[in-house]
Coordinates of C-alpha atoms and ligand atoms in Angstrom, one line a residue:
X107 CA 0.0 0.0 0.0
X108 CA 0.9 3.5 -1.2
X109 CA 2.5 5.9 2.6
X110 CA 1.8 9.8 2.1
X111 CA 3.1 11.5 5.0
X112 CA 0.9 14.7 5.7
X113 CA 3.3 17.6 7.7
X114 CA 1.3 20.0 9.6
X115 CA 2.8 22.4 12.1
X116 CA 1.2 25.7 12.8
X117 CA -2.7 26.6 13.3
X118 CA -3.2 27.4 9.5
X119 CA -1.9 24.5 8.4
X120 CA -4.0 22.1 10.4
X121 CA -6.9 24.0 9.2
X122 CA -6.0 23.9 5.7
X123 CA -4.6 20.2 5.9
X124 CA -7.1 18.8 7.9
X125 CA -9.5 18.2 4.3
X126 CA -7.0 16.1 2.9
X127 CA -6.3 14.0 6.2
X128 CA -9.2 13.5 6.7
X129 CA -10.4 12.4 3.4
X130 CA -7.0 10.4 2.7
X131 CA -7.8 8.3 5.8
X132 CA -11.4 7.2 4.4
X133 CA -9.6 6.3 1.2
X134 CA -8.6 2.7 2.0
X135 CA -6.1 1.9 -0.8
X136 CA -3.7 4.6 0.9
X137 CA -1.8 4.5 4.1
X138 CA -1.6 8.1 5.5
X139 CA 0.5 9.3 8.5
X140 CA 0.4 12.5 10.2
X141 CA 3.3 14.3 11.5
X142 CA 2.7 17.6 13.6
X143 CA 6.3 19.5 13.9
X144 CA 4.5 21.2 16.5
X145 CA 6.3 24.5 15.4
X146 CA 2.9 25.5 17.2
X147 CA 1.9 23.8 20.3
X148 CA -1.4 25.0 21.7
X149 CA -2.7 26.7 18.6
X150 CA -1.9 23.6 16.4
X151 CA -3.4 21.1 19.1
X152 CA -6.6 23.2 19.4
X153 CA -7.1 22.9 15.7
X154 CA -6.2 18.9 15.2
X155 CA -9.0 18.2 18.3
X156 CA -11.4 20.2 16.4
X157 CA -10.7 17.7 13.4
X158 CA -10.6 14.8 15.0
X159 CA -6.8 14.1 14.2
X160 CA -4.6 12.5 15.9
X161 CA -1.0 12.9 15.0
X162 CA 1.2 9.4 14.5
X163 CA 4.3 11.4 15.0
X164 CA 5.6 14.8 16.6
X165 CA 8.5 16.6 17.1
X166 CA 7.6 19.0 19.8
X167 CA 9.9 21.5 18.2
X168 CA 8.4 25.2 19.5
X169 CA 10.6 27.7 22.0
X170 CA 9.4 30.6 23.2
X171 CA 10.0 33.5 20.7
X172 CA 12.2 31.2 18.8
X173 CA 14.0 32.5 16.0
X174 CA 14.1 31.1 12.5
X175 CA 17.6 29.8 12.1
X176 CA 17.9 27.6 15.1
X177 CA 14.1 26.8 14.8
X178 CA 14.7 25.6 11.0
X179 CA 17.7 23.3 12.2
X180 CA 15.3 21.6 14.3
X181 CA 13.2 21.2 12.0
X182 CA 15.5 19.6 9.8
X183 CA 16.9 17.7 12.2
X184 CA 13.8 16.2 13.2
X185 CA 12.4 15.3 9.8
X186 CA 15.7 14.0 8.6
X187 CA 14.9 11.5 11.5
X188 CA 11.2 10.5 10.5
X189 CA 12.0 10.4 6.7
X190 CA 14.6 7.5 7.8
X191 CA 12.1 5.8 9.3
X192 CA 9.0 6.1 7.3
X193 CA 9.9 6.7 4.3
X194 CA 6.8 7.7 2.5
X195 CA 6.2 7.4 -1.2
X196 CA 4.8 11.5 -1.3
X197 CA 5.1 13.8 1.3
X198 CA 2.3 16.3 1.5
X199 CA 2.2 20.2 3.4
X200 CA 0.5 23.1 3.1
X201 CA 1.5 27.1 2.8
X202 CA 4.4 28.9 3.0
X203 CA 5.6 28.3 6.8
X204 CA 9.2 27.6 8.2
X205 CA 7.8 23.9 8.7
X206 CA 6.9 23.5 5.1
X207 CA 9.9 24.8 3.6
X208 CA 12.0 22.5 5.5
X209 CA 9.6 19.7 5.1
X210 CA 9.8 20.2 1.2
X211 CA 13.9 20.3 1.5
X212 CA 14.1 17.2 3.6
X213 CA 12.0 15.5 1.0
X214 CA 14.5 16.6 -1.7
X215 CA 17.5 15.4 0.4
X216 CA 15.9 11.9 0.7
X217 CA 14.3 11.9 -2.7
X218 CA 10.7 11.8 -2.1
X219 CA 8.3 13.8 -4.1
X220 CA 6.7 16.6 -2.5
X221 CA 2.8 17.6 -2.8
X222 CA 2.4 21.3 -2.5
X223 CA -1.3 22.4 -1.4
X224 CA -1.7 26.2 -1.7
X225 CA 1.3 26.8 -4.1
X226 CA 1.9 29.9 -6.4
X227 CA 0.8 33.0 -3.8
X228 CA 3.3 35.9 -4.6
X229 CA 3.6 39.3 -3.7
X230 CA 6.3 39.2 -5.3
X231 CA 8.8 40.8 -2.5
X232 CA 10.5 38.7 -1.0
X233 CA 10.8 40.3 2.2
X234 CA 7.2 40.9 2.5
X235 CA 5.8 38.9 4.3
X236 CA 8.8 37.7 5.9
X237 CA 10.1 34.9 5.5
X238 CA 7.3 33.4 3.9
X239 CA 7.6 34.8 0.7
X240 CA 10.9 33.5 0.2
X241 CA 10.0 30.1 1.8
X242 CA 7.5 29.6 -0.9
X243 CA 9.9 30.5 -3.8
X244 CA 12.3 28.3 -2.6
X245 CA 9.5 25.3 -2.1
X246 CA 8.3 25.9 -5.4
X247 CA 11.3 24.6 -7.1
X248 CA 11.3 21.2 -4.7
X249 CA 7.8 20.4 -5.7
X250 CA 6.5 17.8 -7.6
X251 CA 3.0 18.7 -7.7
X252 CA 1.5 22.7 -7.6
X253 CA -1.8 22.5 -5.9
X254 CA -2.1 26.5 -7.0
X255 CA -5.8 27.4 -5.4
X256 CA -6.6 29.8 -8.6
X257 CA -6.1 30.8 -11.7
X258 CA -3.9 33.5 -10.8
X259 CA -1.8 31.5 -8.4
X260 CA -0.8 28.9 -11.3
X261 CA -0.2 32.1 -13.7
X262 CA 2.4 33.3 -10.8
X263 CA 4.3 29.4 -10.9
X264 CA 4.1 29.7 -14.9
X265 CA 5.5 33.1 -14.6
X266 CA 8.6 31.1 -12.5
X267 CA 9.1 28.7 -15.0
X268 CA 7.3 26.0 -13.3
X269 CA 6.1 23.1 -15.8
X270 CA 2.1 23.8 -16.6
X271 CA 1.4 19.6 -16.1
X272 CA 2.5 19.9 -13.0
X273 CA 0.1 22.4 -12.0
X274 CA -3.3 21.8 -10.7
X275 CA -5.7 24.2 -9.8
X276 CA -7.8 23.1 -7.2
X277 CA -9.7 25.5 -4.8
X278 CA -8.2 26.3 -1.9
X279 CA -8.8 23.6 1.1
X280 CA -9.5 26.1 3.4
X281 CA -12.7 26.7 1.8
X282 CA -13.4 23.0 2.7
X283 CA -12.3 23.2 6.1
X284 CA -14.9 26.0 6.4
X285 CA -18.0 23.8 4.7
X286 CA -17.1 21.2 7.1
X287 CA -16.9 23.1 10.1
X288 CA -20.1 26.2 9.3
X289 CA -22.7 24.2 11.1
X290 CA -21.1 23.5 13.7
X291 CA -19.8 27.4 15.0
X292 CA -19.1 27.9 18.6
X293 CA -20.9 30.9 20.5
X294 CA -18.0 33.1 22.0
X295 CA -18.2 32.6 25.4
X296 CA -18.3 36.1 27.0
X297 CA -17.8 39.8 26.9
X298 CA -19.1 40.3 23.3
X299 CA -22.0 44.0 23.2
X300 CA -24.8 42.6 21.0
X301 CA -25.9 46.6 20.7
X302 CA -22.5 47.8 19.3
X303 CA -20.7 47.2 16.0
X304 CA -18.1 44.4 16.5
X305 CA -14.4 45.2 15.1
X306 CA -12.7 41.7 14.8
X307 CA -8.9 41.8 14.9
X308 CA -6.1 39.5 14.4
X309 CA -2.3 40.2 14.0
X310 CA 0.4 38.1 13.9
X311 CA 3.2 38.9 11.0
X312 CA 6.6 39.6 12.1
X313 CA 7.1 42.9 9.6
X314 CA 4.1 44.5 11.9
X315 CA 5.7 44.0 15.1
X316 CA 7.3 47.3 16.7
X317 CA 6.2 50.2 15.2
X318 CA 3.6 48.9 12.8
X319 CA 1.5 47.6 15.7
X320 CA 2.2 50.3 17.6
X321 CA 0.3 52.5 15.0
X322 CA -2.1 50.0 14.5
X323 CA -3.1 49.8 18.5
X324 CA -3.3 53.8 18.5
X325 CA -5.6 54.0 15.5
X326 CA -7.5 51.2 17.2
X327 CA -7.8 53.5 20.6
X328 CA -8.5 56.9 18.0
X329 CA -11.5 55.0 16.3
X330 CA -12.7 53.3 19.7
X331 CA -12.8 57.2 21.3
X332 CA -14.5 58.7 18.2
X333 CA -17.4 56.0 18.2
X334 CA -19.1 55.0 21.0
X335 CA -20.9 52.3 19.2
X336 CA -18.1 50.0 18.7
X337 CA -16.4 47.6 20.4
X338 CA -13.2 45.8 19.2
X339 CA -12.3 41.9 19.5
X340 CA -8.8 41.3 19.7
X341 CA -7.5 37.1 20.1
X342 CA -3.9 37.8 20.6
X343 CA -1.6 35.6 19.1
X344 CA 1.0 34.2 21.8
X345 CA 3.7 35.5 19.8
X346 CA 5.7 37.6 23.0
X347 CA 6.6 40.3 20.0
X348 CA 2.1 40.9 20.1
X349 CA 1.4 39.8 23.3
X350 CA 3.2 42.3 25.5
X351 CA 2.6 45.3 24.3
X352 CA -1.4 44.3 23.5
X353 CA -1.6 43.7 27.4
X354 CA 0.3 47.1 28.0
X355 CA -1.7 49.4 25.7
X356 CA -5.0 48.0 25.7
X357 CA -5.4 46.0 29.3
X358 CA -8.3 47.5 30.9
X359 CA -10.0 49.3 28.4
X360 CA -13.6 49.1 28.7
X361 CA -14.6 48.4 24.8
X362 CA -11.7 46.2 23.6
X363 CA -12.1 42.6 24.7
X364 CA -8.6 41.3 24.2
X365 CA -8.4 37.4 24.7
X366 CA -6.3 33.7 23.8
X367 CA -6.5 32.5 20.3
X368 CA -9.7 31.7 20.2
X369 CA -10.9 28.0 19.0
X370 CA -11.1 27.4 15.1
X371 CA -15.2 27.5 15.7
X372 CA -15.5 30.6 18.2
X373 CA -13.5 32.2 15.9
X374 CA -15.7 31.5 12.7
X375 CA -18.5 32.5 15.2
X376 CA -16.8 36.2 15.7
X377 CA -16.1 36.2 12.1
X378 CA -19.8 36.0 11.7
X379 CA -20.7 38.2 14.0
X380 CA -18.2 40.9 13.2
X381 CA -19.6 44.2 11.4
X382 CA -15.8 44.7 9.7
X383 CA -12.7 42.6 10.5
X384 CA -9.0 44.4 10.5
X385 CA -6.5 41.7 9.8
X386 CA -3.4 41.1 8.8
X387 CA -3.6 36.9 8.5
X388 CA -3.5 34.8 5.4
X389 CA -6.1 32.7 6.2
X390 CA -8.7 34.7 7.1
X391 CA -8.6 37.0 4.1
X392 CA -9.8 33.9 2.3
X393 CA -12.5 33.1 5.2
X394 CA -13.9 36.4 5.1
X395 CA -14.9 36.7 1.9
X396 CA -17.0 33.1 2.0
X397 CA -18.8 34.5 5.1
X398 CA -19.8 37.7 3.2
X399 CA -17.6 39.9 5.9
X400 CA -15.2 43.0 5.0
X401 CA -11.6 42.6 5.7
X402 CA -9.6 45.4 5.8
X403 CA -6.2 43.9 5.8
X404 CA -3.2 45.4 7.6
X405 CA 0.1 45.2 5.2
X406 CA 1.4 46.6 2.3
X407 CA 1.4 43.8 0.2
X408 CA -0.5 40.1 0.1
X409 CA -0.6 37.4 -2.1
X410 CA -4.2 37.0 -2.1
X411 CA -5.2 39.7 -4.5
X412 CA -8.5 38.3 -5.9
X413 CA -10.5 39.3 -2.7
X414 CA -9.2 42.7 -3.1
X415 CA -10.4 42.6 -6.9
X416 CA -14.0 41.3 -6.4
X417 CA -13.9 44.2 -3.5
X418 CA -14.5 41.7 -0.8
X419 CA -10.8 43.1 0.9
X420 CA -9.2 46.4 1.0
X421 CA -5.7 46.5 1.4
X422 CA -5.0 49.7 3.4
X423 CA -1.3 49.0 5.2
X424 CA -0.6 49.8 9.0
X425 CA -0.4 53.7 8.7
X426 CA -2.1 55.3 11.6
X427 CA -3.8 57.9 10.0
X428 CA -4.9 56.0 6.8
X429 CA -6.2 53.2 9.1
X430 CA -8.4 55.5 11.3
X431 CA -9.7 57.0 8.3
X432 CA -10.6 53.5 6.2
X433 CA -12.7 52.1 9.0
X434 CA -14.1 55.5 9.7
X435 CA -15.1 55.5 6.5
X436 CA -16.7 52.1 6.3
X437 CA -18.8 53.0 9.8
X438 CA -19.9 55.8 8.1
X439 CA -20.9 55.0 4.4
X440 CA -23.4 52.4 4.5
X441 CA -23.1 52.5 0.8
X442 CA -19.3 51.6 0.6
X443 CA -19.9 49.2 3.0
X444 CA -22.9 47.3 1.6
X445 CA -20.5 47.3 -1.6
X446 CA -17.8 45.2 0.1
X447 CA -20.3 42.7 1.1
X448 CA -21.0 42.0 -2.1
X449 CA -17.4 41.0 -3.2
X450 CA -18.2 37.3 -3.1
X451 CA -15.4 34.2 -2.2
X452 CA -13.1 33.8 -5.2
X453 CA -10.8 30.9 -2.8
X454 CA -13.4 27.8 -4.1
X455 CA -16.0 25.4 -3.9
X456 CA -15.0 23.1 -1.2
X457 CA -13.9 20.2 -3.0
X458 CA -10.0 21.3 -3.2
X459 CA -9.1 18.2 -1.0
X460 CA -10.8 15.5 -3.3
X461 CA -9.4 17.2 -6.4
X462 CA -5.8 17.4 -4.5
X463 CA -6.2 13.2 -3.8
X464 CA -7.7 12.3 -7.5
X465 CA -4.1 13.9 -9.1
X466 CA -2.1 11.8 -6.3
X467 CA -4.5 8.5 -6.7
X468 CA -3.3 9.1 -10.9
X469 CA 0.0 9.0 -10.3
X470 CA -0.1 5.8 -7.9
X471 CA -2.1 4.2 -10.8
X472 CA 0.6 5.2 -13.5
X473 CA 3.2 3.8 -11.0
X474 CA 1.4 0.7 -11.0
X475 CA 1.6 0.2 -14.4
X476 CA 5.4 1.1 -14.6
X477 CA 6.5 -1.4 -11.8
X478 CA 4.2 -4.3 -13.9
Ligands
UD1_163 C1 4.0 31.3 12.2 C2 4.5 31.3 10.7 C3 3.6 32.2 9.9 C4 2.1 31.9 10.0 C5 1.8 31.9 11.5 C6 0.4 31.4 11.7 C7 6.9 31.0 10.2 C8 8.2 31.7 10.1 N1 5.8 31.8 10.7 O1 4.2 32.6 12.7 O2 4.0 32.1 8.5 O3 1.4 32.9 9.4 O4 2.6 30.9 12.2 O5 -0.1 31.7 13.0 O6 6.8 29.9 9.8 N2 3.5 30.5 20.3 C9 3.0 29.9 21.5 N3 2.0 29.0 21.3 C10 1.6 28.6 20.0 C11 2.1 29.2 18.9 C12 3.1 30.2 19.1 O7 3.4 30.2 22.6 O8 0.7 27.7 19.9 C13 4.6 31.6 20.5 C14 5.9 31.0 20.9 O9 6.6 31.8 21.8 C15 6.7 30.9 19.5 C16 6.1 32.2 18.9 O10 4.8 32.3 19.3 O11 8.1 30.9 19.7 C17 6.3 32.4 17.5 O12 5.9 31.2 16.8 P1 6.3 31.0 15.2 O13 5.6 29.8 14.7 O14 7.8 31.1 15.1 O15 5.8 32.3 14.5 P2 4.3 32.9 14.3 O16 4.4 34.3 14.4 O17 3.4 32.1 15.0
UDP164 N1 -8.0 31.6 13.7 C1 -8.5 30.9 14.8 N2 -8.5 31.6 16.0 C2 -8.1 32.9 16.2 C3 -7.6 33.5 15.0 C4 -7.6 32.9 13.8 O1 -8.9 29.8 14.8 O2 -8.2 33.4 17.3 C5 -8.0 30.8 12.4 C6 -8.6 31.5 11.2 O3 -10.0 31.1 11.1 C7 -7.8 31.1 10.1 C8 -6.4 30.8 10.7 O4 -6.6 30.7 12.1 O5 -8.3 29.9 9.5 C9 -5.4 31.8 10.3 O6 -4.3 31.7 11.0 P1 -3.2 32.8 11.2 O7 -3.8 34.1 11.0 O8 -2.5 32.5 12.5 O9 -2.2 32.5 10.1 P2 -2.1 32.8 8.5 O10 -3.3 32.4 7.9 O11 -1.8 34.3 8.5 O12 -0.9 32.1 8.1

């Protein structure tokens, strides 16, 4: 029987994984095994309980603020050591992370072929964002199979020279993820003004922290002052580069509730409940626009531009005054407003994951007929 190794390691790519585990493990003529890296603990565990996944292996890597270079030896390290053991025919990851660059170079280095799902986003900087531009450049050129999630994202690996039969556009799985979850959304538990306008916020990326966020959290305070009738959400990521200065600037203000990551279906729930989201996270650009929700999205560049053109997403940067004014704006003009809702979800139609197994099951089948 066939082995594809699945290589999960930070919230985002459980979520956008978990389609394709979960349907590879139905799919009795494969073997699948799950590695977490664990480059995430509590954020990635969260997400694999929501999905019922249990990983067969993991390398327990995370460090408190680690930095890339010694956190990308570990990685290494530690898939150099399961690849010995396992030896999988394809290795399969998701995204654009430190684990999936590393878990595309240890696949090269042992000659595996390498599945990538979500391949081809480019801002085409590659120091913004940092380092994950760069890490999906360089996985690009390890990869065996493109699993771009539009159009545009297989013109971007044609653009690179990448070969077009090796290129599958498939939806992107977190679309799936978010079918197979919708039903199911968790109430947040507490603390949440059913009267006032709900500002959803989320910010991770390293080029925001210092300055950048400090503008952003002062814009957030400006906008809070000049509007009584809002009231902002803020899940902080555990990053320490977010989560001490969040505590400092905003702890105790009555109308932002600041709170822990919250859990994959809480956090669809706020997403739902959310009169305009400020974000500046991959995954919930693509989210957003399949719930019918604004995202104004904090950087200067992304990689997801057809959200922006449909009008679903505004990309407005992390400028204090241009942020105030954006969501002052949007409070505002009903108009402009009702005009973003209408952007629709250009990121699929929930069947990325069955798409992304038929090209693997075609190639086991050609195999087959190769090894008689
Ligand atoms: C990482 C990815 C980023 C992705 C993001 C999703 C890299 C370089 N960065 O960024 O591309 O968008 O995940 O959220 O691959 N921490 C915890 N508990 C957790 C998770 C993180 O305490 O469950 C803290 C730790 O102190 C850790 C720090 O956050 O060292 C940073 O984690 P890391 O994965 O390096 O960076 P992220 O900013 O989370
Ligand atoms: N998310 C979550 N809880 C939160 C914030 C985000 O479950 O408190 C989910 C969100 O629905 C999306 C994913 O996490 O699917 C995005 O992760 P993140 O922003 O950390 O990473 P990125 O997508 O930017 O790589």
């Amino acid at each position: 029987m066939k082995k594809i190794l699945c290589i999960v390691g930070t919230r985002p790519e459980a979520i956008k994984m978990a389609p394709v585990i979960n349907l590879l493990k139905s799919d009795k003529s494969i073997q699948v095994r799950v590695l977490a890296t664990a480059q995430h603990r509590q954020m990635l565990d969260q997400v694999l309980n929501i999905f019922n996944i249990e990983p067969d292996l993991d390398l327990d890597v995370m460090r408190p603020n680690q930095d890339l270079t010694t956190l990308t030896a570990r990685l290494l390290n530690g898939l150099n050591d399961v690849l010995i053991v396992e030896k999988p025919d394809i290795v399969l990851a998701q995204g654009d992370t430190t684990t999936v660059f590393t878990a595309a170079l240890a696949s090269f280095y042992h000659k595996i072929p390498f599945g990538h799902i979500e391949a081809g986003l480019r801002t085409w900087d590659i120091n913004n964002p940092f380092p994950e531009e760069m890490n999906r450049v360089l996985v690009s050129k390890i990869t065996n199979w493109h699993f771009a999630p539009t159009e545009r994202s297989k013109l971007n690996l044609l653009a690179e020279g990448v070969q077009e039969d090796r290129i599958f556009v498939t939806g992107n799985t977190v679309i799936d993820a978010l079918f197979s979850v919708i039903k199911k959304s968790a109430e947040i538990s507490s603390g949440i003004d059913p009267i006032k306008r709900l500002i959803l916020v989320t910010v991770h990326r390293r080029e925001n922290f210092g300055k950048p966020f400090e503008d952003i959290c002062a814009a957030l305070i400006t906008l809070l002052e000049n509007n009584s009738d809002i009231q902002v959400l803020f899940p902080v990521h555990p990053n320490p580069n977010i989560q001490e200065y969040a505590n400092k600037i905003f702890g105790g203000h009555p109308r932002i509730v600041m709170c822990k990551p919250l859990d994959y279906l809480p956090f669809i729930n706020a997403m739902q409940r959310a009169f305009l989201i400020l974000s500046d996270s991959g995954g919930v650009q693509e989210e957003a626009p399949a719930l019918g929700k604004p995202v104004l999205v904090l950087r200067e560049a992304t990689e997801r531009p057809e959200a922006v053109e449909t009008g679903a997403v505004k990309l407005i940067g992390v400028k204090y005054e241009v942020i105030v004014s954006e969501v002052q704006k949007l409070l505002d003009d009903n108009n402009m407003y009702e005009s973003m809702l209408k952007g629709g979800s250009p990121y699929g139609d929930g069947r990325a994951a069955s798409r992304i197994i038929d090209v693997l099951h075609k190639y086991f089948d050609k195999q087959k007929i190769v090894e008689g």
